[in-house]
Short mmCIF file of C-alpha atoms in Angstrom, two decimals:
data_model
loop_
_atom_site.label_atom_id
_atom_site.label_comp_id
_atom_site.label_asym_id
_atom_site.label_seq_id
_atom_site.Cartn_x
_atom_site.Cartn_y
_atom_site.Cartn_z
CA LEU H 1 -9.48 21.20 -17.34
CA ARG H 2 -8.48 23.94 -14.91
CA LEU H 3 -5.83 24.32 -12.21
CA ALA H 4 -6.35 24.93 -8.53
CA MET H 5 -3.60 26.85 -6.73
CA TRP H 6 -3.40 26.89 -2.95
CA SER H 7 -1.65 29.90 -1.38
CA GLY H 8 -1.61 28.57 2.14
CA THR H 9 -4.82 30.40 3.13
CA ARG H 10 -7.10 30.33 0.07
CA THR H 11 -7.56 28.60 -3.28
CA ARG H 12 -7.66 30.11 -6.78
CA VAL H 13 -9.00 28.23 -9.82
CA GLY H 14 -8.07 29.16 -13.36
CA SER H 15 -6.95 27.92 -16.74
CA GLU H 16 -3.31 28.93 -16.10
CA PHE H 17 -1.11 30.47 -13.38
CA GLU H 18 2.26 32.19 -13.26
CA HIS H 19 4.38 31.28 -10.28
CA GLY H 20 8.08 31.73 -9.67
CA GLY H 21 8.64 33.01 -13.16
CA GLN H 22 6.99 29.89 -14.67
CA LEU H 23 3.65 29.53 -16.45
CA TYR H 24 1.60 26.54 -15.38
CA GLU H 25 -1.34 24.99 -17.22
CA PRO H 26 -3.08 21.61 -17.03
CA ALA H 27 -1.10 18.67 -18.40
CA ALA H 28 -2.47 17.23 -21.66
CA LEU H 29 -4.59 14.18 -21.22
CA ASP H 30 -6.28 11.92 -23.80
CA PRO H 31 -10.09 12.31 -23.77
CA THR H 32 -10.59 8.61 -23.17
CA ILE H 33 -8.51 8.73 -20.03
CA LEU H 34 -10.15 11.93 -18.93
CA LYS H 35 -13.57 10.25 -19.27
CA ALA H 36 -12.45 7.45 -16.97
CA LEU H 37 -11.38 9.86 -14.14
CA PHE H 38 -13.57 11.43 -11.50
CA LEU H 39 -12.04 14.87 -11.00
CA PRO H 40 -13.21 17.63 -8.54
CA THR H 41 -15.26 20.40 -10.16
CA HIS H 42 -14.35 22.88 -7.43
CA VAL H 43 -12.65 23.10 -4.01
CA ALA H 44 -14.99 22.75 -1.06
CA PRO H 45 -14.47 24.48 2.31
CA ALA H 46 -11.92 22.80 4.55
CA GLU H 47 -13.36 20.53 7.21
CA PRO H 48 -12.00 18.32 10.11
CA ALA H 49 -10.77 14.82 9.20
CA ARG H 50 -13.32 13.18 11.48
CA GLN H 51 -16.23 14.67 9.63
CA LEU H 52 -14.83 13.77 6.18
CA LEU H 53 -13.89 10.23 7.09
CA GLY H 54 -17.16 9.64 8.89
CA ASP H 55 -19.21 10.63 5.78
CA MET H 56 -16.96 8.45 3.58
CA GLY H 57 -17.49 5.54 6.04
CA ARG H 58 -21.23 5.82 5.86
CA VAL H 59 -21.17 5.62 2.06
CA LEU H 60 -18.84 2.60 2.30
CA VAL H 61 -21.10 0.72 4.68
CA THR H 62 -24.14 1.28 2.38
CA TYR H 63 -22.49 0.15 -0.82
CA ALA H 64 -19.85 -2.36 0.36
CA GLY H 65 -21.06 -3.79 3.69
CA ILE H 66 -17.57 -4.43 5.13
CA ALA H 67 -16.53 -4.61 8.76
CA ASP H 68 -15.65 -1.46 10.80
CA ARG H 69 -11.91 -2.24 10.83
CA CYS H 70 -11.96 -2.54 7.00
CA VAL H 71 -13.89 0.76 6.74
CA THR H 72 -11.13 2.43 8.64
CA LEU H 73 -8.39 0.98 6.39
CA PHE H 74 -10.35 1.70 3.20
CA THR H 75 -11.01 5.34 4.03
CA ARG H 76 -7.44 5.95 5.25
CA PHE H 77 -5.99 4.37 2.08
CA SER H 78 -8.22 6.63 -0.04
CA LEU H 79 -7.03 9.67 1.85
CA ALA H 80 -3.36 8.54 1.63
CA THR H 81 -3.52 8.50 -2.20
CA PHE H 82 -3.84 12.31 -2.04
CA PHE H 83 -0.67 12.57 0.06
CA ALA H 84 1.33 9.81 -1.58
CA GLN H 85 3.95 12.18 -3.04
CA ASN H 86 5.11 12.86 0.56
CA PHE H 87 5.96 9.19 1.26
CA SER H 88 8.90 6.99 0.34
CA MET H 89 6.51 4.12 -0.18
CA ALA H 90 3.19 4.41 -2.05
CA PRO H 91 0.26 2.67 -0.26
CA TRP H 92 -1.25 -0.26 -2.01
CA LEU H 93 -4.43 -2.09 -1.21
CA ALA H 94 -5.60 -5.62 -1.91
CA ILE H 95 -9.27 -6.50 -2.17
CA VAL H 96 -9.25 -10.22 -1.26
CA GLY H 97 -12.11 -12.71 -1.53
CA PRO H 98 -14.55 -14.51 -3.74
CA ASP H 99 -17.52 -12.09 -3.77
CA PRO H 100 -17.43 -10.46 -7.29
CA THR H 101 -20.19 -7.96 -6.60
CA ARG H 102 -18.64 -6.67 -3.42
CA ARG H 103 -15.19 -6.51 -5.01
CA MET H 104 -16.43 -4.52 -7.98
CA GLN H 105 -18.36 -2.05 -5.81
CA LEU H 106 -15.27 -1.54 -3.67
CA ILE H 107 -13.29 -0.73 -6.85
CA GLN H 108 -16.05 1.71 -7.94
CA LEU H 109 -16.02 3.43 -4.55
CA LEU H 110 -12.22 3.77 -4.85
CA ARG H 111 -12.75 5.56 -8.17
CA CYS H 112 -14.92 8.06 -6.28
CA PHE H 113 -12.56 8.59 -3.34
CA CYS H 114 -9.02 8.22 -4.53
CA TRP H 115 -6.63 10.73 -6.16
CA HIS H 116 -6.87 10.47 -9.99
CA ALA H 117 -8.06 6.85 -9.80
CA LEU H 118 -7.61 5.15 -13.11
CA PRO H 119 -9.22 1.66 -13.55
CA ILE H 120 -7.21 -0.68 -15.75
CA PHE H 121 -7.64 -4.37 -16.44
CA ASP H 122 -4.20 -5.43 -17.66
CA PRO H 123 -1.28 -3.62 -15.99
CA ASN H 124 0.91 -3.74 -19.11
CA VAL H 125 4.16 -1.96 -18.27
CA SER H 126 4.58 -0.41 -21.71
CA LEU H 127 1.08 1.04 -21.70
CA ILE H 128 1.44 2.34 -18.19
CA CYS H 129 4.67 4.03 -19.07
CA ALA H 130 2.94 5.79 -21.98
CA LEU H 131 0.62 7.64 -19.57
CA PRO H 132 1.47 11.22 -18.60
CA ARG H 133 3.36 10.95 -15.28
CA GLU H 134 2.50 14.49 -14.20
CA TRP H 135 -0.93 13.17 -13.14
CA HIS H 136 0.31 10.73 -10.53
CA PHE H 137 -2.51 8.29 -11.06
CA THR H 138 -3.84 5.74 -8.55
CA PHE H 139 -4.01 2.51 -10.49
CA LEU H 140 -7.02 0.26 -9.89
CA ILE H 141 -5.96 -3.11 -11.34
CA GLN H 142 -9.02 -5.23 -12.00
CA GLN H 143 -7.28 -8.47 -13.03
CA PRO H 144 -7.53 -11.00 -10.15
CA ASN H 145 -4.56 -13.19 -11.11
CA LEU H 146 -1.51 -11.05 -11.57
CA SER H 147 1.19 -12.19 -13.97
CA ARG H 148 4.87 -12.15 -13.00
CA GLN H 149 5.30 -9.00 -15.11
CA ALA H 150 2.39 -7.30 -13.29
CA GLN H 151 3.88 -8.23 -9.93
CA ARG H 152 7.23 -6.72 -10.91
CA PHE H 153 5.40 -3.59 -12.06
CA LEU H 154 3.59 -3.44 -8.68
CA HIS H 155 6.94 -3.55 -6.91
CA ALA H 156 8.28 -0.75 -9.06
CA THR H 157 5.27 1.47 -8.40
CA SER H 158 5.40 1.09 -4.66
CA ARG H 159 8.83 2.56 -3.94
CA ARG H 160 9.95 6.02 -4.71
CA GLY H 161 12.82 5.84 -7.22
CA GLY H 162 11.53 2.51 -8.55
CA TYR H 163 12.34 3.39 -12.16
CA VAL H 164 11.42 1.31 -15.19
CA LEU H 165 13.73 1.30 -18.25
CA ARG H 166 11.84 1.93 -21.52
CA GLN H 167 13.49 2.79 -24.87
CA GLY H 168 16.67 4.12 -23.29
CA ARG H 169 14.80 6.25 -20.70
CA LEU H 170 14.25 5.77 -17.02
CA LEU H 171 10.61 6.36 -16.19
CA ASP H 172 9.30 6.94 -12.64
CA VAL H 173 6.18 4.85 -12.15
CA TYR H 174 5.70 5.56 -8.42
CA SER H 175 1.95 5.37 -7.77
CA PRO H 176 -0.56 4.01 -5.25
CA CYS H 177 -2.15 0.77 -6.48
CA VAL H 178 -5.19 -1.35 -5.81
CA VAL H 179 -5.32 -5.07 -6.80
CA LEU H 180 -7.89 -7.84 -6.71
CA ALA H 181 -6.83 -11.29 -5.43
CA ASP H 182 -8.47 -14.57 -4.61
CA ASP H 183 -5.84 -15.64 -2.07
CA PRO H 184 -4.26 -13.35 0.49
CA CYS H 185 -1.13 -15.47 0.61
CA GLU H 186 -0.29 -14.36 -2.95
CA LEU H 187 -0.02 -10.82 -1.67
CA SER H 188 2.37 -11.40 1.25
CA ASN H 189 5.73 -9.68 0.88
CA GLU H 190 8.06 -8.70 3.69
CA ALA H 191 9.13 -5.37 2.16
CA LEU H 192 5.78 -4.32 0.61
CA PRO H 193 2.79 -5.36 2.71
CA ALA H 194 -0.64 -4.75 1.23
CA ILE H 195 -3.55 -3.22 3.14
CA GLU H 196 -6.02 -6.14 2.86
CA ILE H 197 -9.79 -5.62 2.56
CA PRO H 198 -11.81 -8.89 2.62
CA ALA H 199 -14.72 -9.17 0.17
CA ILE H 200 -16.61 -12.09 1.62
CA PRO H 201 -20.28 -13.05 0.97
CA ASP H 202 -21.29 -13.81 4.58
CA LEU H 203 -21.74 -10.09 5.42
CA PRO H 204 -25.04 -8.21 4.75
CA GLU H 205 -25.67 -7.71 1.06
CA PRO H 206 -24.74 -4.09 0.05
CA ALA H 207 -27.01 -1.71 -1.90
CA LEU H 208 -26.44 -1.64 -5.67
CA LEU H 209 -24.10 1.16 -6.76
CA THR H 210 -25.18 2.54 -10.16
CA ASP H 211 -23.17 4.77 -12.49
CA GLU H 212 -25.33 7.76 -11.51
CA GLY H 213 -24.67 6.96 -7.85
CA MET H 214 -20.96 6.87 -8.48
CA ARG H 215 -21.06 10.25 -10.17
CA LYS H 216 -22.97 11.76 -7.22
CA ILE H 217 -20.55 10.33 -4.70
CA ALA H 218 -17.48 11.56 -6.64
CA ALA H 219 -19.10 14.98 -7.14
CA GLU H 220 -19.58 15.30 -3.39
CA PHE H 221 -16.28 13.90 -2.09
CA GLN H 222 -13.65 14.82 -4.65
CA PRO H 223 -13.96 18.59 -3.87
CA ARG H 224 -13.90 17.88 -0.09
CA LEU H 225 -10.88 15.58 -0.40
CA LEU H 226 -9.01 18.12 -2.47
CA ALA H 227 -9.74 20.82 0.17
CA PHE H 228 -8.48 18.53 2.90
CA PHE H 229 -5.24 17.87 0.87
CA PHE H 230 -4.60 21.60 0.45
CA ALA H 231 -5.16 22.35 4.12
CA ASN H 232 -3.10 19.46 5.51
CA ASN H 233 -0.32 18.65 2.94
CA SER H 234 2.42 20.54 4.76
CA LYS H 235 1.40 19.00 8.10
CA VAL H 236 1.41 15.46 6.67
CA ARG H 237 4.88 16.02 5.24
CA GLY H 238 6.35 16.77 8.68
CA SER H 239 4.27 14.29 10.72
CA ALA H 240 5.96 11.87 13.11
CA ILE H 241 3.99 8.89 14.37
CA ASP H 242 5.12 6.23 16.92
CA VAL H 243 4.44 2.86 15.27
CA GLY H 244 6.85 0.79 17.37
CA ALA H 245 4.15 -1.81 18.35
CA LEU H 246 3.90 -3.05 14.79
CA SER H 247 6.25 -5.41 12.91
CA PHE H 248 9.02 -3.81 10.83
CA SER H 249 7.27 -4.61 7.55
CA MET H 250 4.07 -2.86 8.61
CA ARG H 251 5.55 0.24 10.24
CA GLU H 252 5.99 2.39 7.15
CA VAL H 253 2.47 1.64 5.95
CA ALA H 254 1.09 2.52 9.37
CA ARG H 255 3.18 5.73 9.62
CA ASN H 256 1.93 6.93 6.19
CA LEU H 257 -1.74 6.20 6.79
CA ALA H 258 -1.73 7.73 10.30
CA ALA H 259 0.03 10.82 9.06
CA CYS H 260 -2.88 11.69 6.87
CA THR H 261 -4.89 12.84 9.88
CA PRO H 262 -2.22 15.12 11.48
CA ASP H 263 -4.57 17.10 13.80
CA ASP H 264 -6.46 14.10 15.34
CA VAL H 265 -4.46 11.77 17.53
CA SER H 266 -7.51 9.52 18.18
CA LEU H 267 -7.93 8.94 14.46
CA GLN H 268 -4.27 8.02 14.19
CA MET H 269 -4.69 5.48 17.01
CA GLU H 270 -7.76 4.08 15.27
CA THR H 271 -5.69 3.55 12.14
CA LEU H 272 -2.91 1.80 14.04
CA LYS H 273 -5.39 -0.45 15.79
CA ALA H 274 -7.00 -1.51 12.50
CA LEU H 275 -3.54 -2.28 11.03
CA ARG H 276 -2.46 -4.15 14.16
CA GLU H 277 -5.18 -6.80 13.56
CA GLN H 278 -3.83 -7.45 10.10
CA ASP H 279 -0.23 -7.44 11.44
CA ASP H 280 -1.11 -10.06 14.03
CA ALA H 281 -2.45 -12.32 11.27
CA THR H 282 0.75 -11.73 9.26
CA ARG H 283 2.90 -12.72 12.26
CA VAL H 284 1.14 -16.15 12.23
CA ALA H 285 2.11 -16.50 8.57
CA ARG H 286 5.78 -16.06 9.62
CA TRP H 287 5.44 -19.44 11.40
CA THR H 288 7.21 -20.88 8.31
CA ASP H 289 9.25 -17.87 7.23
CA GLU H 290 12.80 -19.27 6.74
CA ASN H 291 14.53 -16.35 8.38
CA SER H 292 12.24 -16.45 11.40
CA VAL H 293 12.71 -20.23 11.75
CA LEU H 294 16.46 -19.81 11.46
CA LEU H 295 16.44 -17.43 14.41
CA GLU H 296 14.26 -19.96 16.27
CA SER H 297 16.90 -22.58 15.68
CA LEU H 298 19.57 -20.35 17.17
CA LEU H 299 17.43 -19.80 20.24
CA SER H 300 17.03 -23.57 20.65
CA PHE H 301 20.83 -23.86 21.08
CA CYS H 302 20.73 -21.08 23.67
CA HIS H 303 17.99 -22.94 25.62
CA ASP H 304 20.21 -26.03 25.61
CA ALA H 305 22.86 -23.90 27.38
CA ARG H 306 25.34 -24.22 24.52
CA ASP H 307 27.75 -21.38 23.82
CA GLY H 308 27.91 -22.12 20.08
CA ALA H 309 26.89 -24.35 17.16
CA TYR H 310 28.27 -25.30 13.76
CA ILE H 311 26.47 -23.98 10.63
CA GLY H 312 25.63 -27.53 9.61
CA GLU H 313 23.87 -28.20 12.94
CA ILE H 314 21.94 -24.93 12.63
CA ALA H 315 20.93 -25.87 9.07
CA ASP H 316 19.70 -29.31 10.26
CA THR H 317 17.66 -27.82 13.14
CA THR H 318 16.18 -25.17 10.86
CA GLN H 319 15.20 -27.73 8.27
CA TYR H 320 13.68 -29.98 10.94
CA ILE H 321 11.46 -27.19 12.22
CA LEU H 322 10.35 -26.27 8.72
CA ALA H 323 9.60 -29.90 7.88
CA GLU H 324 7.51 -30.33 11.06
CA ARG H 325 5.43 -27.30 10.09
CA GLY H 326 4.86 -28.57 6.60
CA ALA H 327 6.91 -25.90 4.84
CA PRO H 328 8.25 -26.74 1.33
CA GLY H 329 11.86 -26.22 0.21
CA LYS H 330 15.20 -27.07 1.82
CA LEU H 331 17.92 -25.00 3.33
CA ASN H 332 21.51 -26.33 3.19
CA ALA H 333 24.48 -25.20 5.27
CA LYS H 334 25.69 -22.76 2.61
CA ALA H 335 22.31 -21.02 2.33
CA VAL H 336 22.09 -20.82 6.13
CA GLY H 337 25.63 -19.38 6.36
CA THR H 338 24.68 -16.71 3.85
CA ARG H 339 21.52 -15.74 5.70
CA LEU H 340 23.40 -15.54 9.00
CA ARG H 341 25.97 -13.17 7.48
CA LEU H 342 23.19 -10.97 6.16
CA MET H 343 21.73 -10.86 9.69
CA GLN H 344 25.17 -9.62 10.90
CA PHE H 345 26.14 -12.87 12.67
CA ARG H 346 29.89 -13.57 12.31
CA PRO H 347 30.93 -17.24 12.45
CA GLU H 348 34.41 -18.13 13.69
CA PRO H 349 37.14 -19.15 11.19
CA ARG H 350 36.64 -22.62 9.81
CA ASP H 351 38.07 -25.56 11.73
CA ARG H 352 38.17 -29.23 10.71
CA VAL H 353 34.46 -29.63 11.45
CA GLY H 354 33.24 -26.44 9.77
CA TYR H 355 32.23 -22.89 10.59
CA ARG H 356 31.11 -22.34 14.19
CA LEU H 357 28.82 -19.55 15.46
#
């Protein structure tokens, strides 16, 4: 292992460096983990984002056979893993669908493209916490059905400052993640939306990706991606992208992915367009989201030209809409009152009928 140091204009590679009065050397890593990683052997010359992403996309089409929109999201996610330490939320990607060959080849390509991509089958929190955190791995979780513990771990990795308590110590597990899933509904989360890549069998069959093919792809792209990271890291850190057309839950994901191509506005717009299609599908899923339906019920009273409604009435209307749409569960007046307060609505003081909004 050697270090690469970027001065702002050129790269130096060596076994150790002194900087700011400190001596830096590669962090220790178990040989079995080192064998699982594809690391750059050198730093390639810097190149425009369009050329790098275009070449990555051509490899992806050959070995994964996914749609153009998914190629855009896949390549942007891979690029974002290099810049993840600049973000408050780590990107995470879900490979969704029943095609096992396509899913596995997508995972293998992520090993070639992502920053320190480490394939693991069981995301055991204790084992993950034992890894050296200086490496900032990208975790490729190959277990299709995530346990509750694995889901909690995924939430902890996605937010900066999402510490995990282990043996009296707080450990920072912030990392980009990739998961496999059979059902996209299992991945929906208002605060932490996944970038979804469908792996479906009705697309053209991809070429077989061998171990030797993986090594060749990684040997070509890891040095190019590292060079792009060095040349653009400071620009990505200060990038500002307008993502107002997307829903609140998707905006941070879009901002982070688009920021990774700071010198190419057309590539940024391409990223936002690809995410907008997923966002539109997510909006349909909110047809039965309880908070969204609660707001709908408030609007229904406005359409009836009423200047107010009691919390009990609002709860009944909300429950009626949910039931008509086949949504499970039940909201009572107390739960509705709590949700309204969290939305900054302020009911009037209680009268003999109840609380009135």
